[in-house]
Amino acid sequence: MIFTVLFSALVIGSGSAAPATSDKRRTSTQLLTDITVIQTYWGQIRPYNNSPSSYFGVKNTGLPDGCGYEQAEDGENNERFAAMIANITATEGDSVFSGPLSFLNTYSYRLGESLLVPSGGAQEVKSGADFWNTRGRLLYDAPPGQAYYNSSFTDGTTRPKPTLRTTSQARIYNSAVAWATGFFGTGFVGTPAAADEYNLLVIPEGGTENNTLASYDSCSNSKVEAIGNLGDSYVFKYIPLYLTAATNRLNAYTGGNKFTTNDTYAMQSICAYEYNALGSSDFCGLFTEAEWEGFEYTLDLEYYYDFSFGNPTGRAQGVGYVQELLARLDNQYITVGNTSVNVTLDDNASTFPLGQTFYLDMSHDDILVSVITALSVAYFKSDLPLTAVPPPSNRAFRLSHLTPFGTRLFTEVIGCNSANPTEKQTATTLYTPTSNGYDPATATNKFVRMVWNDAVVPLASIEGGACSNGRLDGLCGLDKFKANLGQAAAKANYQYSCFGNYSLPGSFDGDGAIFAPW
């Protein structure tokens, strides 16, 4: 079986979206101080937390009896320092701030920029260990007591070393190494060295090279301000709609200095980053719950209109990885490139090995959003309103549940004895690969399931009906799933979306790609 994990480093509720916040909590002027509630509004800055398996509306989320994992892919992201510094401190020697802002008189900004935070490294180690516990031991039929991957077959011969992939950005690279520590046990007493267990392919990013794990590099229009930063422009228009009252409230304690709404917004961001890096932040208790809801919505607006259906390059930024997923499922190299795929790497057995039992790709959170967009999973197609205060509480596109720090997207290939296995409402523990009746010799019926932060992705919502098979458990027939992947490039219209000379709105219809007008 193939298990593909795309990691980018999901929580409450069930059904199609997060539960609505009560009107009482929305309209309260009381400051919110419970950090366990505050952090649920931090979008992609939220500490990792699994979602309930049915969070995306998939009713039956257990693996059917007679079915077993046969391959898996894992894509992940990580926890990082902020790439921002707010000019909100007092001049040295002055004591101008008072009341709840008194801490600013001696405040010192202590964060780095775009680096992996220690808690993020620890989360990736745990993620690798969790992957072994939930899938790896079953994929490799591990004997009792085997806590990590074993590079030897039961007869003592050596397994081929799996290749893991990462970009060259330091925090992404370090996340991959941390994940491998948890999965392979490298660095612990009695375990082999990392170089003896796996190969790590480091793909450059930061220029214009083709790299499906940092696909914005090769998509020129994603760097054009009016196109690639469409979501950012909406954010800065939305900030005054929900933060003006908070800014006026805080300006009563500034000693005559005046914060703008952008300054106040920076405080909300710094709260989230400081909490993840330092364990606490004095900025966190300055806002009401409604103001935190507004903050969360700005992050949703940014990602939806920069990287998903709301941007004409949304599909294009994810389609290269989708093509690689199809190549792995077909067990074929990619010999012709027309997207962000690096053919030099993907037509080479040493850099794009086929037939691995599992794959790990360490990437960025926005790439995962674009991958789901390129897959045409319409469940997440939300058309977020730009001026809604409070924001719509029933929206499906909610980064706090899609791309928290350490987010992970699993693609599982599942073999079943039956062509129509009986659905199972909840998961049961698999003690061995065959403990639920699965027999690899007779499991000729192949399915694909995707799991995002422990919640089953509703593949039945894929546009065109490829996976509309009447099942309520997220399973899609392998051939049907591959047929959908094969259509992704045409839907992304990569060359025009990424390099075409166009202005918005133009012919853009909100479906994640743009086509030249006739």
mmCIF file with all atom_site columns, C-alpha atoms in Angstrom, residues 124-269:
data_model
loop_
_atom_site.group_PDB
_atom_site.id
_atom_site.type_symbol
_atom_site.label_atom_id
_atom_site.label_alt_id
_atom_site.label_comp_id
_atom_site.label_asym_id
_atom_site.label_entity_id
_atom_site.label_seq_id
_atom_site.pdbx_PDB_ins_code
_atom_site.Cartn_x
_atom_site.Cartn_y
_atom_site.Cartn_z
_atom_site.occupancy
_atom_site.B_iso_or_equiv
_atom_site.pdbx_formal_charge
_atom_site.auth_seq_id
_atom_site.auth_comp_id
_atom_site.auth_asym_id
_atom_site.auth_atom_id
_atom_site.pdbx_PDB_model_num
ATOM 1   C CA . GLU A 1 124 ? 7.400   17.078  14.357  1.00 0.00 ? 124 GLU A CA 1
ATOM 2   C CA . VAL A 1 125 ? 9.195   14.385  16.376  1.00 0.00 ? 125 VAL A CA 1
ATOM 3   C CA . LYS A 1 126 ? 5.809   13.435  17.819  1.00 0.00 ? 126 LYS A CA 1
ATOM 4   C CA . SER A 1 127 ? 4.261   13.524  14.356  1.00 0.00 ? 127 SER A CA 1
ATOM 5   C CA . GLY A 1 128 ? 6.816   11.037  13.041  1.00 0.00 ? 128 GLY A CA 1
ATOM 6   C CA . ALA A 1 129 ? 6.255   8.781   16.043  1.00 0.00 ? 129 ALA A CA 1
ATOM 7   C CA . ASP A 1 130 ? 2.470   9.019   15.619  1.00 0.00 ? 130 ASP A CA 1
ATOM 8   C CA . PHE A 1 131 ? 2.797   8.088   11.968  1.00 0.00 ? 131 PHE A CA 1
ATOM 9   C CA . TRP A 1 132 ? 4.738   4.985   12.935  1.00 0.00 ? 132 TRP A CA 1
ATOM 10  C CA . ASN A 1 133 ? 2.217   4.065   15.641  1.00 0.00 ? 133 ASN A CA 1
ATOM 11  C CA . THR A 1 134 ? -0.917  4.530   13.540  1.00 0.00 ? 134 THR A CA 1
ATOM 12  C CA . ARG A 1 135 ? 0.278   3.475   10.079  1.00 0.00 ? 135 ARG A CA 1
ATOM 13  C CA . GLY A 1 136 ? 3.940   2.534   9.869   1.00 0.00 ? 136 GLY A CA 1
ATOM 14  C CA . ARG A 1 137 ? 3.750   -0.524  12.108  1.00 0.00 ? 137 ARG A CA 1
ATOM 15  C CA . LEU A 1 138 ? 0.820   -1.794  10.024  1.00 0.00 ? 138 LEU A CA 1
ATOM 16  C CA . LEU A 1 139 ? 2.461   -1.049  6.691   1.00 0.00 ? 139 LEU A CA 1
ATOM 17  C CA . TYR A 1 140 ? 5.550   -3.002  7.769   1.00 0.00 ? 140 TYR A CA 1
ATOM 18  C CA . ASP A 1 141 ? 3.726   -5.621  9.875   1.00 0.00 ? 141 ASP A CA 1
ATOM 19  C CA . ALA A 1 142 ? 5.941   -4.782  12.847  1.00 0.00 ? 142 ALA A CA 1
ATOM 20  C CA . PRO A 1 143 ? 6.350   -7.429  15.579  1.00 0.00 ? 143 PRO A CA 1
ATOM 21  C CA . PRO A 1 144 ? 5.265   -6.660  19.166  1.00 0.00 ? 144 PRO A CA 1
ATOM 22  C CA . GLY A 1 145 ? 7.455   -4.123  20.894  1.00 0.00 ? 145 GLY A CA 1
ATOM 23  C CA . GLN A 1 146 ? 8.966   -2.565  17.760  1.00 0.00 ? 146 GLN A CA 1
ATOM 24  C CA . ALA A 1 147 ? 8.847   1.147   18.534  1.00 0.00 ? 147 ALA A CA 1
ATOM 25  C CA . TYR A 1 148 ? 10.347  2.473   15.307  1.00 0.00 ? 148 TYR A CA 1
ATOM 26  C CA . TYR A 1 149 ? 10.978  1.624   11.683  1.00 0.00 ? 149 TYR A CA 1
ATOM 27  C CA . ASN A 1 150 ? 13.394  -1.269  11.175  1.00 0.00 ? 150 ASN A CA 1
ATOM 28  C CA . SER A 1 151 ? 15.638  -1.077  8.124   1.00 0.00 ? 151 SER A CA 1
ATOM 29  C CA . SER A 1 152 ? 15.953  -4.879  7.961   1.00 0.00 ? 152 SER A CA 1
ATOM 30  C CA . PHE A 1 153 ? 13.516  -7.438  6.615   1.00 0.00 ? 153 PHE A CA 1
ATOM 31  C CA . THR A 1 154 ? 12.588  -10.299 8.918   1.00 0.00 ? 154 THR A CA 1
ATOM 32  C CA . ASP A 1 155 ? 15.225  -12.462 7.197   1.00 0.00 ? 155 ASP A CA 1
ATOM 33  C CA . GLY A 1 156 ? 17.928  -9.947  8.098   1.00 0.00 ? 156 GLY A CA 1
ATOM 34  C CA . THR A 1 157 ? 18.446  -8.469  4.640   1.00 0.00 ? 157 THR A CA 1
ATOM 35  C CA . THR A 1 158 ? 18.402  -4.694  4.261   1.00 0.00 ? 158 THR A CA 1
ATOM 36  C CA . ARG A 1 159 ? 15.350  -2.815  3.023   1.00 0.00 ? 159 ARG A CA 1
ATOM 37  C CA . PRO A 1 160 ? 15.823  -0.139  0.343   1.00 0.00 ? 160 PRO A CA 1
ATOM 38  C CA . LYS A 1 161 ? 16.237  3.194   2.103   1.00 0.00 ? 161 LYS A CA 1
ATOM 39  C CA . PRO A 1 162 ? 13.128  5.373   1.776   1.00 0.00 ? 162 PRO A CA 1
ATOM 40  C CA . THR A 1 163 ? 13.616  8.859   0.358   1.00 0.00 ? 163 THR A CA 1
ATOM 41  C CA . LEU A 1 164 ? 12.044  11.785  2.204   1.00 0.00 ? 164 LEU A CA 1
ATOM 42  C CA . ARG A 1 165 ? 11.693  15.184  0.572   1.00 0.00 ? 165 ARG A CA 1
ATOM 43  C CA . THR A 1 166 ? 12.017  18.712  1.919   1.00 0.00 ? 166 THR A CA 1
ATOM 44  C CA . THR A 1 167 ? 12.729  22.195  0.647   1.00 0.00 ? 167 THR A CA 1
ATOM 45  C CA . SER A 1 168 ? 15.999  23.948  1.407   1.00 0.00 ? 168 SER A CA 1
ATOM 46  C CA . GLN A 1 169 ? 14.408  26.469  3.780   1.00 0.00 ? 169 GLN A CA 1
ATOM 47  C CA . ALA A 1 170 ? 15.940  25.866  7.196   1.00 0.00 ? 170 ALA A CA 1
ATOM 48  C CA . ARG A 1 171 ? 12.730  25.402  9.167   1.00 0.00 ? 171 ARG A CA 1
ATOM 49  C CA . ILE A 1 172 ? 11.296  23.025  6.567   1.00 0.00 ? 172 ILE A CA 1
ATOM 50  C CA . TYR A 1 173 ? 14.527  21.021  6.449   1.00 0.00 ? 173 TYR A CA 1
ATOM 51  C CA . ASN A 1 174 ? 14.755  20.851  10.247  1.00 0.00 ? 174 ASN A CA 1
ATOM 52  C CA . SER A 1 175 ? 11.120  19.779  10.430  1.00 0.00 ? 175 SER A CA 1
ATOM 53  C CA . ALA A 1 176 ? 11.829  16.854  8.106   1.00 0.00 ? 176 ALA A CA 1
ATOM 54  C CA . VAL A 1 177 ? 14.796  15.780  10.222  1.00 0.00 ? 177 VAL A CA 1
ATOM 55  C CA . ALA A 1 178 ? 12.704  16.065  13.400  1.00 0.00 ? 178 ALA A CA 1
ATOM 56  C CA . TRP A 1 179 ? 9.890   14.008  11.860  1.00 0.00 ? 179 TRP A CA 1
ATOM 57  C CA . ALA A 1 180 ? 12.386  11.348  10.834  1.00 0.00 ? 180 ALA A CA 1
ATOM 58  C CA . THR A 1 181 ? 13.697  11.208  14.398  1.00 0.00 ? 181 THR A CA 1
ATOM 59  C CA . GLY A 1 182 ? 10.232  10.257  15.607  1.00 0.00 ? 182 GLY A CA 1
ATOM 60  C CA . PHE A 1 183 ? 9.590   7.720   12.852  1.00 0.00 ? 183 PHE A CA 1
ATOM 61  C CA . PHE A 1 184 ? 13.013  6.087   12.558  1.00 0.00 ? 184 PHE A CA 1
ATOM 62  C CA . GLY A 1 185 ? 14.151  6.596   16.145  1.00 0.00 ? 185 GLY A CA 1
ATOM 63  C CA . THR A 1 186 ? 17.436  8.013   14.908  1.00 0.00 ? 186 THR A CA 1
ATOM 64  C CA . GLY A 1 187 ? 19.629  9.571   17.559  1.00 0.00 ? 187 GLY A CA 1
ATOM 65  C CA . PHE A 1 188 ? 18.318  7.389   20.378  1.00 0.00 ? 188 PHE A CA 1
ATOM 66  C CA . VAL A 1 189 ? 20.472  4.823   22.147  1.00 0.00 ? 189 VAL A CA 1
ATOM 67  C CA . GLY A 1 190 ? 20.510  1.513   20.293  1.00 0.00 ? 190 GLY A CA 1
ATOM 68  C CA . THR A 1 191 ? 19.169  2.925   17.017  1.00 0.00 ? 191 THR A CA 1
ATOM 69  C CA . PRO A 1 192 ? 21.066  3.416   13.745  1.00 0.00 ? 192 PRO A CA 1
ATOM 70  C CA . ALA A 1 193 ? 22.344  6.754   12.488  1.00 0.00 ? 193 ALA A CA 1
ATOM 71  C CA . ALA A 1 194 ? 20.001  8.761   10.281  1.00 0.00 ? 194 ALA A CA 1
ATOM 72  C CA . ALA A 1 195 ? 22.140  8.273   7.173   1.00 0.00 ? 195 ALA A CA 1
ATOM 73  C CA . ASP A 1 196 ? 21.750  4.508   7.548   1.00 0.00 ? 196 ASP A CA 1
ATOM 74  C CA . GLU A 1 197 ? 17.954  4.691   7.688   1.00 0.00 ? 197 GLU A CA 1
ATOM 75  C CA . TYR A 1 198 ? 16.752  7.102   4.992   1.00 0.00 ? 198 TYR A CA 1
ATOM 76  C CA . ASN A 1 199 ? 17.757  9.463   2.194   1.00 0.00 ? 199 ASN A CA 1
ATOM 77  C CA . LEU A 1 200 ? 16.764  13.125  2.474   1.00 0.00 ? 200 LEU A CA 1
ATOM 78  C CA . LEU A 1 201 ? 16.258  14.974  -0.809  1.00 0.00 ? 201 LEU A CA 1
ATOM 79  C CA . VAL A 1 202 ? 16.641  18.721  -0.320  1.00 0.00 ? 202 VAL A CA 1
ATOM 80  C CA . ILE A 1 203 ? 14.970  20.693  -3.136  1.00 0.00 ? 203 ILE A CA 1
ATOM 81  C CA . PRO A 1 204 ? 16.099  24.333  -3.453  1.00 0.00 ? 204 PRO A CA 1
ATOM 82  C CA . GLU A 1 205 ? 13.587  27.107  -2.922  1.00 0.00 ? 205 GLU A CA 1
ATOM 83  C CA . GLY A 1 206 ? 13.762  30.866  -2.954  1.00 0.00 ? 206 GLY A CA 1
ATOM 84  C CA . GLY A 1 207 ? 14.525  31.502  -6.623  1.00 0.00 ? 207 GLY A CA 1
ATOM 85  C CA . THR A 1 208 ? 12.570  30.643  -9.746  1.00 0.00 ? 208 THR A CA 1
ATOM 86  C CA . GLU A 1 209 ? 13.313  26.914  -9.785  1.00 0.00 ? 209 GLU A CA 1
ATOM 87  C CA . ASN A 1 210 ? 10.635  24.266  -10.221 1.00 0.00 ? 210 ASN A CA 1
ATOM 88  C CA . ASN A 1 211 ? 9.759   22.832  -6.828  1.00 0.00 ? 211 ASN A CA 1
ATOM 89  C CA . THR A 1 212 ? 6.324   21.374  -6.112  1.00 0.00 ? 212 THR A CA 1
ATOM 90  C CA . LEU A 1 213 ? 6.896   21.861  -2.369  1.00 0.00 ? 213 LEU A CA 1
ATOM 91  C CA . ALA A 1 214 ? 7.411   25.616  -2.873  1.00 0.00 ? 214 ALA A CA 1
ATOM 92  C CA . SER A 1 215 ? 5.539   26.053  -6.131  1.00 0.00 ? 215 SER A CA 1
ATOM 93  C CA . TYR A 1 216 ? 5.082   29.819  -5.873  1.00 0.00 ? 216 TYR A CA 1
ATOM 94  C CA . ASP A 1 217 ? 8.751   30.147  -6.862  1.00 0.00 ? 217 ASP A CA 1
ATOM 95  C CA . SER A 1 218 ? 8.092   29.134  -10.457 1.00 0.00 ? 218 SER A CA 1
ATOM 96  C CA . CYS A 1 219 ? 4.646   30.754  -10.817 1.00 0.00 ? 219 CYS A CA 1
ATOM 97  C CA . SER A 1 220 ? 5.436   34.335  -11.800 1.00 0.00 ? 220 SER A CA 1
ATOM 98  C CA . ASN A 1 221 ? 1.947   35.732  -11.338 1.00 0.00 ? 221 ASN A CA 1
ATOM 99  C CA . SER A 1 222 ? 1.867   34.553  -7.735  1.00 0.00 ? 222 SER A CA 1
ATOM 100 C CA . LYS A 1 223 ? 4.512   37.262  -7.123  1.00 0.00 ? 223 LYS A CA 1
ATOM 101 C CA . VAL A 1 224 ? 2.562   40.011  -8.874  1.00 0.00 ? 224 VAL A CA 1
ATOM 102 C CA . GLU A 1 225 ? 1.121   42.229  -6.149  1.00 0.00 ? 225 GLU A CA 1
ATOM 103 C CA . ALA A 1 226 ? -2.347  42.612  -7.668  1.00 0.00 ? 226 ALA A CA 1
ATOM 104 C CA . ILE A 1 227 ? -2.664  38.865  -8.263  1.00 0.00 ? 227 ILE A CA 1
ATOM 105 C CA . GLY A 1 228 ? -0.582  36.909  -5.765  1.00 0.00 ? 228 GLY A CA 1
ATOM 106 C CA . ASN A 1 229 ? -1.407  39.196  -2.834  1.00 0.00 ? 229 ASN A CA 1
ATOM 107 C CA . LEU A 1 230 ? -5.098  39.521  -3.571  1.00 0.00 ? 230 LEU A CA 1
ATOM 108 C CA . GLY A 1 231 ? -5.979  38.053  -0.191  1.00 0.00 ? 231 GLY A CA 1
ATOM 109 C CA . ASP A 1 232 ? -3.574  40.363  1.626   1.00 0.00 ? 232 ASP A CA 1
ATOM 110 C CA . SER A 1 233 ? -5.304  43.392  0.106   1.00 0.00 ? 233 SER A CA 1
ATOM 111 C CA . TYR A 1 234 ? -8.650  42.126  1.396   1.00 0.00 ? 234 TYR A CA 1
ATOM 112 C CA . VAL A 1 235 ? -7.162  41.626  4.866   1.00 0.00 ? 235 VAL A CA 1
ATOM 113 C CA . PHE A 1 236 ? -6.055  45.246  5.189   1.00 0.00 ? 236 PHE A CA 1
ATOM 114 C CA . LYS A 1 237 ? -9.500  46.427  4.145   1.00 0.00 ? 237 LYS A CA 1
ATOM 115 C CA . TYR A 1 238 ? -11.137 44.105  6.683   1.00 0.00 ? 238 TYR A CA 1
ATOM 116 C CA . ILE A 1 239 ? -8.943  45.020  9.681   1.00 0.00 ? 239 ILE A CA 1
ATOM 117 C CA . PRO A 1 240 ? -10.625 48.400  10.398  1.00 0.00 ? 240 PRO A CA 1
ATOM 118 C CA . LEU A 1 241 ? -14.047 46.776  10.191  1.00 0.00 ? 241 LEU A CA 1
ATOM 119 C CA . TYR A 1 242 ? -13.460 44.717  13.334  1.00 0.00 ? 242 TYR A CA 1
ATOM 120 C CA . LEU A 1 243 ? -10.538 46.403  15.156  1.00 0.00 ? 243 LEU A CA 1
ATOM 121 C CA . THR A 1 244 ? -11.484 50.098  15.276  1.00 0.00 ? 244 THR A CA 1
ATOM 122 C CA . ALA A 1 245 ? -13.189 49.766  18.667  1.00 0.00 ? 245 ALA A CA 1
ATOM 123 C CA . ALA A 1 246 ? -10.245 47.823  20.091  1.00 0.00 ? 246 ALA A CA 1
ATOM 124 C CA . THR A 1 247 ? -7.789  50.417  18.778  1.00 0.00 ? 247 THR A CA 1
ATOM 125 C CA . ASN A 1 248 ? -9.758  53.250  20.371  1.00 0.00 ? 248 ASN A CA 1
ATOM 126 C CA . ARG A 1 249 ? -9.903  51.303  23.637  1.00 0.00 ? 249 ARG A CA 1
ATOM 127 C CA . LEU A 1 250 ? -6.139  50.720  23.702  1.00 0.00 ? 250 LEU A CA 1
ATOM 128 C CA . ASN A 1 251 ? -5.316  54.300  22.733  1.00 0.00 ? 251 ASN A CA 1
ATOM 129 C CA . ALA A 1 252 ? -6.644  55.390  26.117  1.00 0.00 ? 252 ALA A CA 1
ATOM 130 C CA . TYR A 1 253 ? -3.486  53.862  27.637  1.00 0.00 ? 253 TYR A CA 1
ATOM 131 C CA . THR A 1 254 ? -0.812  55.125  25.227  1.00 0.00 ? 254 THR A CA 1
ATOM 132 C CA . GLY A 1 255 ? 0.106   58.414  26.906  1.00 0.00 ? 255 GLY A CA 1
ATOM 133 C CA . GLY A 1 256 ? -0.857  60.455  23.879  1.00 0.00 ? 256 GLY A CA 1
ATOM 134 C CA . ASN A 1 257 ? 0.665   58.171  21.268  1.00 0.00 ? 257 ASN A CA 1
ATOM 135 C CA . LYS A 1 258 ? -1.789  56.698  18.835  1.00 0.00 ? 258 LYS A CA 1
ATOM 136 C CA . PHE A 1 259 ? -2.005  53.167  17.524  1.00 0.00 ? 259 PHE A CA 1
ATOM 137 C CA . THR A 1 260 ? -3.481  52.502  14.115  1.00 0.00 ? 260 THR A CA 1
ATOM 138 C CA . THR A 1 261 ? -5.694  49.504  13.478  1.00 0.00 ? 261 THR A CA 1
ATOM 139 C CA . ASN A 1 262 ? -2.707  47.880  11.768  1.00 0.00 ? 262 ASN A CA 1
ATOM 140 C CA . ASP A 1 263 ? -0.694  48.281  14.980  1.00 0.00 ? 263 ASP A CA 1
ATOM 141 C CA . THR A 1 264 ? -3.489  46.635  16.920  1.00 0.00 ? 264 THR A CA 1
ATOM 142 C CA . TYR A 1 265 ? -3.602  43.826  14.375  1.00 0.00 ? 265 TYR A CA 1
ATOM 143 C CA . ALA A 1 266 ? 0.147   43.322  14.833  1.00 0.00 ? 266 ALA A CA 1
ATOM 144 C CA . MET A 1 267 ? -0.464  42.846  18.568  1.00 0.00 ? 267 MET A CA 1
ATOM 145 C CA . GLN A 1 268 ? -2.871  40.000  17.847  1.00 0.00 ? 268 GLN A CA 1
ATOM 146 C CA . SER A 1 269 ? -0.323  38.356  15.569  1.00 0.00 ? 269 SER A CA 1
#
